[in-house]
mmCIF file of C-alpha atoms in Angstrom:
data_model
loop_
_atom_site.group_PDB
_atom_site.id
_atom_site.type_symbol
_atom_site.label_atom_id
_atom_site.label_comp_id
_atom_site.label_asym_id
_atom_site.label_seq_id
_atom_site.Cartn_x
_atom_site.Cartn_y
_atom_site.Cartn_z
ATOM 1 C CA MET A 1 210.616 158.377 153.384
ATOM 2 C CA LYS A 2 208.360 160.663 151.331
ATOM 3 C CA SER A 3 206.836 163.659 153.244
ATOM 4 C CA GLN A 4 203.174 163.449 153.877
ATOM 5 C CA SER A 5 200.441 165.957 152.937
ATOM 6 C CA HIS A 6 197.822 165.045 155.442
ATOM 7 C CA GLU A 7 196.301 167.646 157.490
ATOM 8 C CA PRO A 8 197.434 167.773 161.127
ATOM 9 C CA HIS A 9 194.828 167.095 163.786
ATOM 10 C CA ASN A 10 195.908 169.530 166.551
ATOM 11 C CA HIS A 11 198.036 172.439 167.446
ATOM 12 C CA ASP A 12 201.024 170.155 168.690
ATOM 13 C CA LEU A 13 201.263 168.508 165.329
ATOM 14 C CA GLN A 14 200.986 171.778 163.375
ATOM 15 C CA SER A 15 204.250 172.731 164.577
ATOM 16 C CA ILE A 16 206.055 169.571 163.706
ATOM 17 C CA ASP A 17 208.393 169.936 160.298
ATOM 18 C CA ARG A 18 210.146 167.132 158.745
ATOM 19 C CA ARG A 19 213.361 167.668 160.792
ATOM 20 C CA GLN A 20 211.418 167.573 164.021
ATOM 21 C CA PHE A 21 209.441 164.538 162.780
ATOM 22 C CA MET A 22 212.806 162.627 162.116
ATOM 23 C CA GLY A 23 214.012 163.495 165.381
ATOM 24 C CA LEU A 24 210.763 162.051 167.031
ATOM 25 C CA ALA A 25 211.077 158.914 165.021
ATOM 26 C CA ALA A 26 214.659 158.463 166.022
ATOM 27 C CA ALA A 27 213.569 158.868 169.627
ATOM 28 C CA VAL A 28 211.323 156.018 169.706
ATOM 29 C CA GLY A 29 213.709 153.723 167.454
ATOM 30 C CA VAL A 30 211.756 154.378 164.166
ATOM 31 C CA SER A 31 214.432 154.139 161.534
ATOM 32 C CA ALA A 32 214.337 156.470 158.582
ATOM 33 C CA MET A 33 214.078 153.212 156.512
ATOM 34 C CA LEU A 34 210.192 153.119 157.039
ATOM 35 C CA PRO A 35 208.022 151.216 156.162
ATOM 36 C CA PHE A 36 208.701 148.156 158.247
ATOM 37 C CA PRO A 37 207.123 144.705 157.874
ATOM 38 C CA SER A 38 204.449 143.493 160.245
ATOM 39 C CA PHE A 39 205.762 140.142 161.521
ATOM 40 C CA ALA A 40 203.463 137.104 160.928
ATOM 41 C CA LYS A 41 203.631 133.654 162.156
ATOM 42 C CA THR A 42 206.358 132.005 159.853
ATOM 43 C CA ARG A 43 206.324 128.413 158.947
ATOM 44 C CA SER A 44 209.858 127.922 160.256
ATOM 45 C CA ASP A 45 211.009 127.470 163.784
ATOM 46 C CA ASN A 46 214.508 127.763 162.891
ATOM 47 C CA ILE A 47 216.673 130.862 163.932
ATOM 48 C CA PHE A 48 219.689 132.367 162.065
ATOM 49 C CA VAL A 49 221.882 135.060 163.485
ATOM 50 C CA TRP A 50 224.585 136.752 161.404
ATOM 51 C CA ILE A 51 227.283 138.682 163.213
ATOM 52 C CA SER A 52 229.672 141.036 161.117
ATOM 53 C CA LEU A 53 232.998 141.186 162.919
ATOM 54 C CA ARG A 54 234.157 144.663 161.374
ATOM 55 C CA GLY A 55 237.948 145.459 161.358
ATOM 56 C CA ALA A 56 239.387 142.293 160.108
ATOM 57 C CA MET A 57 239.866 139.679 163.145
ATOM 58 C CA ASP A 58 243.193 137.951 163.515
ATOM 59 C CA GLY A 59 241.943 134.512 162.927
ATOM 60 C CA LEU A 60 245.506 133.058 163.214
ATOM 61 C CA ASN A 61 245.433 134.043 167.045
ATOM 62 C CA VAL A 62 241.873 133.032 167.563
ATOM 63 C CA VAL A 63 241.917 129.465 166.363
ATOM 64 C CA VAL A 64 245.635 128.935 166.599
ATOM 65 C CA PRO A 65 247.522 126.404 164.551
ATOM 66 C CA HIS A 66 250.148 125.712 167.217
ATOM 67 C CA ALA A 67 251.336 122.610 165.577
ATOM 68 C CA ASP A 68 252.253 124.460 162.260
ATOM 69 C CA PRO A 69 256.099 124.588 162.677
ATOM 70 C CA ASP A 70 256.168 128.113 161.257
ATOM 71 C CA TYR A 71 253.767 129.871 163.631
ATOM 72 C CA ALA A 72 255.758 130.558 166.661
ATOM 73 C CA ASP A 73 258.666 131.932 164.306
ATOM 74 C CA LEU A 74 256.245 134.279 162.498
ATOM 75 C CA ARG A 75 254.940 135.687 166.039
ATOM 76 C CA PRO A 76 257.703 135.813 168.495
ATOM 77 C CA ASN A 77 255.932 138.472 170.681
ATOM 78 C CA ILE A 78 252.112 138.097 170.029
ATOM 79 C CA GLY A 79 252.071 134.206 169.333
ATOM 80 C CA LEU A 80 250.413 132.026 171.908
ATOM 81 C CA LYS A 81 251.982 128.680 173.149
ATOM 82 C CA THR A 82 250.236 125.431 173.116
ATOM 83 C CA LYS A 83 249.875 125.328 176.941
ATOM 84 C CA GLN A 84 248.194 128.710 177.063
ATOM 85 C CA LEU A 85 245.420 127.575 174.491
ATOM 86 C CA LEU A 86 242.068 125.755 175.092
ATOM 87 C CA ASN A 87 242.437 122.572 173.419
ATOM 88 C CA LEU A 88 240.574 121.722 170.116
ATOM 89 C CA ASP A 89 242.676 119.137 168.398
ATOM 90 C CA SER A 90 246.192 118.069 168.140
ATOM 91 C CA PHE A 91 246.809 120.798 165.597
ATOM 92 C CA PHE A 92 244.647 123.769 166.677
ATOM 93 C CA GLY A 93 243.863 125.416 169.906
ATOM 94 C CA LEU A 94 241.484 128.261 170.970
ATOM 95 C CA HIS A 95 242.265 131.536 172.487
ATOM 96 C CA PRO A 96 241.699 131.416 176.260
ATOM 97 C CA SER A 97 239.447 134.495 176.116
ATOM 98 C CA LEU A 98 236.897 132.277 174.371
ATOM 99 C CA LYS A 99 235.788 130.276 177.433
ATOM 100 C CA SER A 100 232.084 129.965 176.535
ATOM 101 C CA CYS A 101 232.909 128.950 172.866
ATOM 102 C CA HIS A 102 235.307 126.361 174.224
ATOM 103 C CA GLN A 103 232.473 124.782 176.259
ATOM 104 C CA TRP A 104 230.250 124.847 173.225
ATOM 105 C CA TYR A 105 233.000 123.055 171.280
ATOM 106 C CA GLU A 106 232.958 120.154 173.691
ATOM 107 C CA ASN A 107 229.264 120.091 173.574
ATOM 108 C CA LYS A 108 229.350 120.001 169.629
ATOM 109 C CA GLU A 109 227.626 123.413 169.641
ATOM 110 C CA VAL A 110 230.411 125.110 167.560
ATOM 111 C CA SER A 111 232.620 124.487 164.764
ATOM 112 C CA PHE A 112 235.236 126.817 163.196
ATOM 113 C CA VAL A 113 236.213 127.039 159.652
ATOM 114 C CA HIS A 114 239.846 128.062 159.119
ATOM 115 C CA ALA A 115 241.743 129.466 156.009
ATOM 116 C CA CYS A 116 238.744 130.851 154.478
ATOM 117 C CA SER A 117 237.806 134.027 152.740
ATOM 118 C CA THR A 118 235.371 135.917 150.587
ATOM 119 C CA ALA A 119 235.906 136.450 146.843
ATOM 120 C CA TYR A 120 237.930 139.545 147.801
ATOM 121 C CA ARG A 121 241.656 139.666 147.454
ATOM 122 C CA GLU A 122 242.459 143.362 148.280
ATOM 123 C CA ARG A 123 242.802 144.862 151.816
ATOM 124 C CA SER A 124 240.354 147.813 152.088
ATOM 125 C CA HIS A 125 238.121 147.401 155.010
ATOM 126 C CA PHE A 126 235.154 149.305 153.181
ATOM 127 C CA ASP A 127 235.305 147.123 150.084
ATOM 128 C CA GLY A 128 236.004 143.964 151.966
ATOM 129 C CA GLN A 129 232.989 144.543 154.328
ATOM 130 C CA LYS A 130 230.629 145.423 151.384
ATOM 131 C CA ILE A 131 231.683 142.020 149.618
ATOM 132 C CA LEU A 132 231.190 140.078 152.925
ATOM 133 C CA GLU A 133 227.706 141.513 153.122
ATOM 134 C CA ASN A 134 226.437 141.906 149.580
ATOM 135 C CA GLY A 135 227.619 138.313 148.678
ATOM 136 C CA THR A 136 229.273 139.098 145.316
ATOM 137 C CA SER A 137 232.693 139.945 143.977
ATOM 138 C CA ASP A 138 231.678 143.576 143.364
ATOM 139 C CA PRO A 139 232.008 146.269 146.174
ATOM 140 C CA PHE A 140 229.564 148.514 144.301
ATOM 141 C CA ASN A 141 226.639 145.960 144.611
ATOM 142 C CA THR A 142 224.130 147.714 146.830
ATOM 143 C CA GLU A 143 221.967 144.592 147.707
ATOM 144 C CA GLY A 144 222.517 142.567 150.795
ATOM 145 C CA TRP A 145 222.641 138.612 150.513
ATOM 146 C CA LEU A 146 220.564 138.309 153.636
ATOM 147 C CA ASN A 147 217.926 140.630 151.946
ATOM 148 C CA ARG A 148 217.979 138.490 148.754
ATOM 149 C CA LEU A 149 217.358 135.235 150.868
ATOM 150 C CA LEU A 150 214.359 137.078 152.791
ATOM 151 C CA THR A 151 213.032 138.062 149.372
ATOM 152 C CA LEU A 152 213.131 134.366 148.305
ATOM 153 C CA SER A 153 211.749 132.882 151.419
ATOM 154 C CA SER A 154 209.266 135.590 152.795
ATOM 155 C CA SER A 155 206.695 132.939 153.641
ATOM 156 C CA GLN A 156 209.120 131.167 156.001
ATOM 157 C CA TYR A 157 211.494 133.834 157.313
ATOM 158 C CA ASP A 158 211.279 137.565 158.622
ATOM 159 C CA GLY A 159 214.472 139.552 159.461
ATOM 160 C CA ILE A 160 215.616 142.203 161.740
ATOM 161 C CA ALA A 161 218.696 144.382 162.127
ATOM 162 C CA ILE A 162 219.833 145.149 165.464
ATOM 163 C CA ASP A 163 221.543 148.486 164.476
ATOM 164 C CA SER A 164 220.903 152.064 164.570
ATOM 165 C CA GLY A 165 220.582 151.807 160.828
ATOM 166 C CA LEU A 166 220.126 149.207 158.282
ATOM 167 C CA PRO A 167 223.474 147.553 157.419
ATOM 168 C CA LEU A 168 224.196 146.601 153.738
ATOM 169 C CA ILE A 169 223.428 142.941 154.280
ATOM 170 C CA MET A 170 219.836 143.732 155.049
ATOM 171 C CA GLN A 171 219.317 146.251 152.284
ATOM 172 C CA GLY A 172 217.418 145.427 149.136
ATOM 173 C CA GLU A 173 214.065 144.656 147.737
ATOM 174 C CA SER A 174 212.539 143.103 150.937
ATOM 175 C CA THR A 175 211.700 145.614 153.777
ATOM 176 C CA VAL A 176 213.609 144.836 156.878
ATOM 177 C CA ALA A 177 213.100 146.169 160.402
ATOM 178 C CA SER A 178 215.780 147.580 162.592
ATOM 179 C CA TRP A 179 215.910 148.268 166.499
ATOM 180 C CA TYR A 180 218.416 150.006 168.524
ATOM 181 C CA PRO A 181 217.956 151.256 172.142
ATOM 182 C CA ASN A 182 217.584 154.773 173.285
ATOM 183 C CA ARG A 183 217.088 156.485 176.647
ATOM 184 C CA LEU A 184 215.376 159.738 175.978
ATOM 185 C CA LYS A 185 213.146 160.955 178.709
ATOM 186 C CA THR A 186 210.527 162.538 176.506
ATOM 187 C CA ARG A 187 209.921 159.081 174.712
ATOM 188 C CA ASP A 188 206.313 158.708 175.741
ATOM 189 C CA LYS A 189 205.146 162.125 174.457
ATOM 190 C CA GLN A 190 206.991 161.618 171.320
ATOM 191 C CA THR A 191 205.396 158.303 170.711
ATOM 192 C CA GLU A 192 201.860 159.860 171.171
ATOM 193 C CA LEU A 193 202.652 162.491 168.599
ATOM 194 C CA LEU A 194 203.977 159.948 165.896
ATOM 195 C CA GLU A 195 200.953 157.680 166.546
ATOM 196 C CA GLU A 196 198.585 160.622 165.914
ATOM 197 C CA LEU A 197 200.621 161.849 163.026
ATOM 198 C CA PHE A 198 200.444 158.429 161.456
ATOM 199 C CA GLN A 199 196.861 157.510 162.082
ATOM 200 C CA SER A 200 195.632 159.405 158.876
ATOM 201 C CA ASP A 201 197.791 157.077 156.697
ATOM 202 C CA GLN A 202 196.735 153.432 156.825
ATOM 203 C CA MET A 203 200.024 152.013 155.561
ATOM 204 C CA LEU A 204 202.206 154.184 157.869
ATOM 205 C CA SER A 205 199.886 153.428 160.690
ATOM 206 C CA ALA A 206 200.210 149.787 160.472
ATOM 207 C CA ASN A 207 204.048 150.262 159.947
ATOM 208 C CA PHE A 208 204.314 152.200 163.078
ATOM 209 C CA GLU A 209 202.250 149.571 165.079
ATOM 210 C CA SER A 210 204.707 146.963 163.839
ATOM 211 C CA VAL A 211 207.623 149.029 165.007
ATOM 212 C CA MET A 212 205.987 149.502 168.319
ATOM 213 C CA LYS A 213 205.411 145.633 168.613
ATOM 214 C CA ILE A 214 209.064 145.159 168.406
ATOM 215 C CA ASP A 215 209.815 147.761 170.922
ATOM 216 C CA GLU A 216 207.330 146.234 173.479
ATOM 217 C CA LEU A 217 209.382 143.013 173.116
ATOM 218 C CA VAL A 218 212.524 144.570 174.493
ATOM 219 C CA GLY A 219 211.769 148.166 175.871
ATOM 220 C CA ASP A 220 214.499 150.395 176.920
ATOM 221 C CA GLN A 221 214.398 149.862 180.590
ATOM 222 C CA GLY A 222 218.160 148.809 181.551
ATOM 223 C CA VAL A 223 219.112 148.310 177.679
ATOM 224 C CA GLY A 224 222.515 149.387 176.872
ATOM 225 C CA LYS A 225 224.317 149.584 173.546
ATOM 226 C CA GLN A 226 227.097 147.234 174.607
ATOM 227 C CA PHE A 227 227.300 144.016 172.621
ATOM 228 C CA LYS A 228 226.414 141.671 175.500
ATOM 229 C CA SER A 229 223.184 143.789 176.091
ATOM 230 C CA LEU A 230 222.404 143.813 172.381
ATOM 231 C CA MET A 231 222.832 140.146 171.955
ATOM 232 C CA ARG A 232 220.562 139.467 175.065
ATOM 233 C CA LYS A 233 217.886 141.631 173.670
ATOM 234 C CA THR A 234 218.375 139.868 170.257
ATOM 235 C CA GLY A 235 217.382 136.653 171.976
ATOM 236 C CA ASP A 236 214.282 138.312 173.327
ATOM 237 C CA ILE A 237 212.979 139.383 169.995
ATOM 238 C CA LEU A 238 213.866 136.181 168.159
ATOM 239 C CA SER A 239 212.143 133.965 170.951
ATOM 240 C CA ALA A 240 209.143 136.068 171.141
ATOM 241 C CA GLU A 241 205.797 134.583 169.773
ATOM 242 C CA ASN A 242 205.396 135.666 166.193
ATOM 243 C CA GLY A 243 208.732 137.364 166.195
ATOM 244 C CA PRO A 244 211.163 137.437 163.381
ATOM 245 C CA ASN A 245 213.645 134.444 162.893
ATOM 246 C CA ILE A 246 216.681 136.017 161.251
ATOM 247 C CA ALA A 247 218.801 138.660 162.705
ATOM 248 C CA ALA A 248 221.890 140.529 161.801
ATOM 249 C CA LEU A 249 224.291 142.461 164.291
ATOM 250 C CA GLU A 250 227.733 143.776 164.053
ATOM 251 C CA LEU A 251 230.934 143.999 166.516
ATOM 252 C CA GLY A 252 233.628 146.298 165.377
ATOM 253 C CA GLY A 253 237.225 146.994 166.811
ATOM 254 C CA TRP A 254 239.083 144.194 165.338
ATOM 255 C CA ASP A 255 241.844 146.203 163.575
ATOM 256 C CA THR A 256 244.828 145.433 165.674
ATOM 257 C CA HIS A 257 247.656 147.027 163.891
ATOM 258 C CA ALA A 258 249.733 147.690 167.160
ATOM 259 C CA ASN A 259 249.934 146.200 170.613
ATOM 260 C CA GLN A 260 247.591 143.445 169.641
ATOM 261 C CA GLY A 261 248.693 141.260 172.552
ATOM 262 C CA SER A 262 248.587 137.473 172.938
ATOM 263 C CA VAL A 263 246.897 135.977 176.005
ATOM 264 C CA ASN A 264 246.038 139.407 177.220
ATOM 265 C CA GLY A 265 245.722 142.785 175.297
ATOM 266 C CA ARG A 266 243.588 144.328 172.550
ATOM 267 C CA LEU A 267 242.550 141.030 170.691
ATOM 268 C CA SER A 268 241.865 139.229 174.183
ATOM 269 C CA ASN A 269 239.485 142.121 175.071
ATOM 270 C CA GLN A 270 237.702 141.807 171.835
ATOM 271 C CA LEU A 271 237.337 137.990 172.047
ATOM 272 C CA LYS A 272 236.001 138.360 175.631
ATOM 273 C CA THR A 273 233.332 140.893 174.448
ATOM 274 C CA LEU A 274 232.394 138.461 171.618
ATOM 275 C CA ASP A 275 232.358 135.388 174.121
ATOM 276 C CA ALA A 276 230.166 137.249 176.633
ATOM 277 C CA GLY A 277 227.731 138.249 173.910
ATOM 278 C CA LEU A 278 227.279 134.882 172.475
ATOM 279 C CA ALA A 279 226.813 133.530 175.994
ATOM 280 C CA ALA A 280 224.073 136.173 176.611
ATOM 281 C CA LEU A 281 222.309 135.264 173.417
ATOM 282 C CA LYS A 282 222.103 131.492 174.149
ATOM 283 C CA GLU A 283 220.797 132.350 177.644
ATOM 284 C CA SER A 284 218.042 134.725 176.145
ATOM 285 C CA LEU A 285 216.813 132.313 173.681
ATOM 286 C CA GLY A 286 216.259 129.613 176.129
ATOM 287 C CA SER A 287 214.806 126.440 174.566
ATOM 288 C CA ARG A 288 214.926 128.187 171.271
ATOM 289 C CA TRP A 289 218.567 127.860 171.221
ATOM 290 C CA ASN A 290 218.075 124.271 170.138
ATOM 291 C CA ASN A 291 216.766 125.664 166.778
ATOM 292 C CA THR A 292 219.488 128.220 166.392
ATOM 293 C CA VAL A 293 222.566 128.692 164.261
ATOM 294 C CA ILE A 294 225.005 131.609 164.276
ATOM 295 C CA ILE A 295 227.730 132.624 161.854
ATOM 296 C CA ALA A 296 230.410 135.201 162.997
ATOM 297 C CA ALA A 297 232.587 136.351 160.138
ATOM 298 C CA SER A 298 235.176 139.112 159.258
ATOM 299 C CA GLU A 299 235.794 140.923 155.947
ATOM 300 C CA PHE A 300 239.434 139.390 155.641
ATOM 301 C CA GLY A 301 242.198 138.251 158.111
ATOM 302 C CA ARG A 302 245.490 139.466 159.022
ATOM 303 C CA THR A 303 249.157 139.160 158.111
ATOM 304 C CA ALA A 304 250.704 135.813 159.233
ATOM 305 C CA LYS A 305 253.856 137.645 160.487
ATOM 306 C CA GLU A 306 253.514 140.097 163.270
ATOM 307 C CA ASN A 307 254.724 143.808 162.475
ATOM 308 C CA GLY A 308 257.165 145.986 164.005
ATOM 309 C CA THR A 309 254.547 147.455 166.461
ATOM 310 C CA LYS A 310 253.680 144.042 167.825
ATOM 311 C CA GLY A 311 250.370 143.882 165.905
ATOM 312 C CA THR A 312 249.288 142.544 162.494
ATOM 313 C CA ASP A 313 248.230 144.278 159.218
ATOM 314 C CA HIS A 314 245.447 143.806 156.753
ATOM 315 C CA GLY A 315 245.644 140.083 155.243
ATOM 316 C CA THR A 316 243.482 137.652 153.573
ATOM 317 C CA GLY A 317 242.599 134.184 154.994
ATOM 318 C CA ASN A 318 240.713 134.072 158.217
ATOM 319 C CA VAL A 319 238.492 131.980 160.355
ATOM 320 C CA MET A 320 234.782 131.764 160.701
ATOM 321 C CA LEU A 321 232.684 130.708 163.807
ATOM 322 C CA VAL A 322 229.518 128.638 163.091
ATOM 323 C CA ALA A 323 227.612 127.985 166.267
ATOM 324 C CA GLY A 324 224.176 127.056 167.768
ATOM 325 C CA GLY A 325 222.190 124.325 169.575
ATOM 326 C CA ALA A 326 220.891 123.075 166.316
ATOM 327 C CA MET A 327 224.323 121.727 165.413
ATOM 328 C CA ALA A 328 224.516 119.740 168.656
ATOM 329 C CA SER A 329 220.871 118.601 168.201
ATOM 330 C CA LYS A 330 221.549 117.460 164.524
ATOM 331 C CA ALA A 331 224.722 115.686 165.786
ATOM 332 C CA LEU A 332 222.677 113.578 168.166
ATOM 333 C CA ASN A 333 220.380 112.493 165.508
ATOM 334 C CA THR A 334 222.841 111.399 162.910
ATOM 335 C CA SER A 335 225.197 108.610 162.442
ATOM 336 C CA SER A 336 227.681 110.536 160.263
ATOM 337 C CA SER A 337 230.663 111.907 162.492
ATOM 338 C CA GLY A 338 231.193 114.667 159.765
ATOM 339 C CA ALA A 339 227.744 116.158 160.190
ATOM 340 C CA SER A 340 227.968 117.980 163.585
ATOM 341 C CA GLY A 341 229.547 120.580 165.576
ATOM 342 C CA GLY A 342 232.820 120.240 167.537
ATOM 343 C CA ARG A 343 235.051 120.399 164.602
ATOM 344 C CA VAL A 344 237.792 122.627 163.077
ATOM 345 C CA ILE A 345 237.235 122.440 159.415
ATOM 346 C CA ALA A 346 240.484 123.291 157.386
ATOM 347 C CA ASN A 347 242.202 122.397 154.255
ATOM 348 C CA TRP A 348 245.277 123.849 155.871
ATOM 349 C CA PRO A 349 247.686 125.466 153.520
ATOM 350 C CA GLY A 350 250.610 125.751 155.776
ATOM 351 C CA LEU A 351 252.428 129.033 157.088
ATOM 352 C CA SER A 352 255.791 128.511 155.330
ATOM 353 C CA GLN A 353 256.934 131.479 153.238
ATOM 354 C CA GLU A 354 256.141 129.572 149.873
ATOM 355 C CA ASN A 355 252.621 128.745 151.052
ATOM 356 C CA LEU A 356 251.588 132.267 152.096
ATOM 357 C CA TYR A 357 249.269 134.115 149.880
ATOM 358 C CA GLN A 358 251.482 136.867 148.140
ATOM 359 C CA GLY A 359 254.205 135.863 150.632
ATOM 360 C CA ARG A 360 252.432 137.352 153.543
ATOM 361 C CA ASP A 361 248.851 136.267 154.305
ATOM 362 C CA LEU A 362 247.234 132.905 155.229
ATOM 363 C CA LYS A 363 246.203 131.400 151.931
ATOM 364 C CA PRO A 364 242.495 130.948 151.551
ATOM 365 C CA THR A 365 241.381 127.398 150.711
ATOM 366 C CA THR A 366 237.675 127.578 151.410
ATOM 367 C CA ASP A 367 235.086 130.129 150.165
ATOM 368 C CA MET A 368 233.101 131.687 152.790
ATOM 369 C CA ARG A 369 230.095 131.381 150.621
ATOM 370 C CA GLY A 370 230.221 127.607 150.637
ATOM 371 C CA VAL A 371 230.095 127.896 154.386
ATOM 372 C CA ILE A 372 227.086 130.280 154.452
ATOM 373 C CA LYS A 373 225.295 128.174 151.618
ATOM 374 C CA GLY A 374 225.839 125.026 153.836
ATOM 375 C CA VAL A 375 224.128 126.634 156.770
ATOM 376 C CA LEU A 376 221.433 128.099 154.848
ATOM 377 C CA ASN A 377 220.617 124.848 153.031
ATOM 378 C CA GLN A 378 220.830 122.523 156.039
ATOM 379 C CA HIS A 379 219.350 124.772 158.666
ATOM 380 C CA LEU A 380 216.901 126.896 156.789
ATOM 381 C CA SER A 381 216.051 124.313 153.908
ATOM 382 C CA ILE A 382 217.018 126.962 151.238
ATOM 383 C CA GLU A 383 217.456 125.009 147.907
ATOM 384 C CA GLU A 384 220.558 125.217 145.836
ATOM 385 C CA LYS A 385 218.795 127.280 143.157
ATOM 386 C CA GLN A 386 217.779 129.892 145.561
ATOM 387 C CA LEU A 387 221.225 129.759 147.147
ATOM 388 C CA ASN A 388 222.718 130.701 143.766
ATOM 389 C CA THR A 389 220.333 133.590 143.620
ATOM 390 C CA THR A 390 221.278 134.587 147.021
ATOM 391 C CA PHE A 391 224.902 134.624 146.110
ATOM 392 C CA PRO A 392 224.897 135.511 142.302
ATOM 393 C CA ASP A 393 227.561 133.872 140.024
ATOM 394 C CA SER A 394 228.389 131.319 142.672
ATOM 395 C CA GLU A 395 227.211 128.014 140.883
ATOM 396 C CA MET A 396 230.577 126.591 141.213
ATOM 397 C CA ILE A 397 230.673 126.993 144.881
ATOM 398 C CA LYS A 398 228.815 124.087 146.636
ATOM 399 C CA PRO A 399 227.392 124.194 150.026
ATOM 400 C CA LEU A 400 229.727 122.758 152.587
ATOM 401 C CA GLN A 401 228.281 120.012 155.161
ATOM 402 C CA MET A 402 228.105 122.164 158.300
ATOM 403 C CA ILE A 403 225.226 120.722 160.167
#
């Protein structure tokens, strides 16, 4: 943000330098990424939520291919047995920590896409996350695919990042707001000072009012930084009148190199956190849940075989979660059994040694971009030409039928 040359209006403001100003801005939730948009009534009532699962989730122990004859041999300590799983179909079962997701599955409100990946084939968290969020094959591309989408559809959609900064997926030409809770007791005085500081600049004043509108939707009373709390507040923001209709969040902690566990343990705890957060979002959205689709995805999967410390290492193929009331609503209004939630979508490659990618990972058979394109096309009405701009050099990857 450029420094301002406007004269201060009172003695209090004369003593505020740039560092103090940034501290005040942070105190009231105003990111250094100013200016923010002013949310207007959009033409679409549909809501889209993206969740980045940072750290490479082990999809093979989330949606478990219990009927694959090689699964149990690859995971003698961390593998889950069929009787321990929540039933999905004759081949796959769901980790028992995902109880809300399993109920959604039975209600056709969630589908899982297995053996999928981005265009990335290495195993660096940093590069993998960048490619997941910029929607290209180049980790050095600095523009997020959600930002490109917002640029193309600004008359229909507004976005917000529920984050202390602005994640790569939301960075780019379109200006996107971010919100994150704080609990500083001096907040009210700081807000007054910022309001007075901004009043001499029309653009900054309008942007500051926009930020305060977001803040009024949620406040900070009782707001924690835990995922469940953030998801609940995301629902408040998205369901508010004239609020944004696209949000991006993240949940880290999926890097389970050691002591991963099976029914219980590190992965189980992560899945319980994700499951509780998803349930909180649904509850908070209320009736708007019926117009919502969520995608949760990780930068890559983990090795098919457990390692010597009862964990898994960085891999390739993984599973995506696509959920929301809009999937069930569409299912009730279509005669096509393939266009609904309640599915595991997988061109399954198998877990035998000769079928593993580079002899170690679940082989990806589905490009994540096709999954995302399908949701954007069928839920947000984004045309194929716009999808190919959102995901550059992806013309050969067609939208999958997701909804």
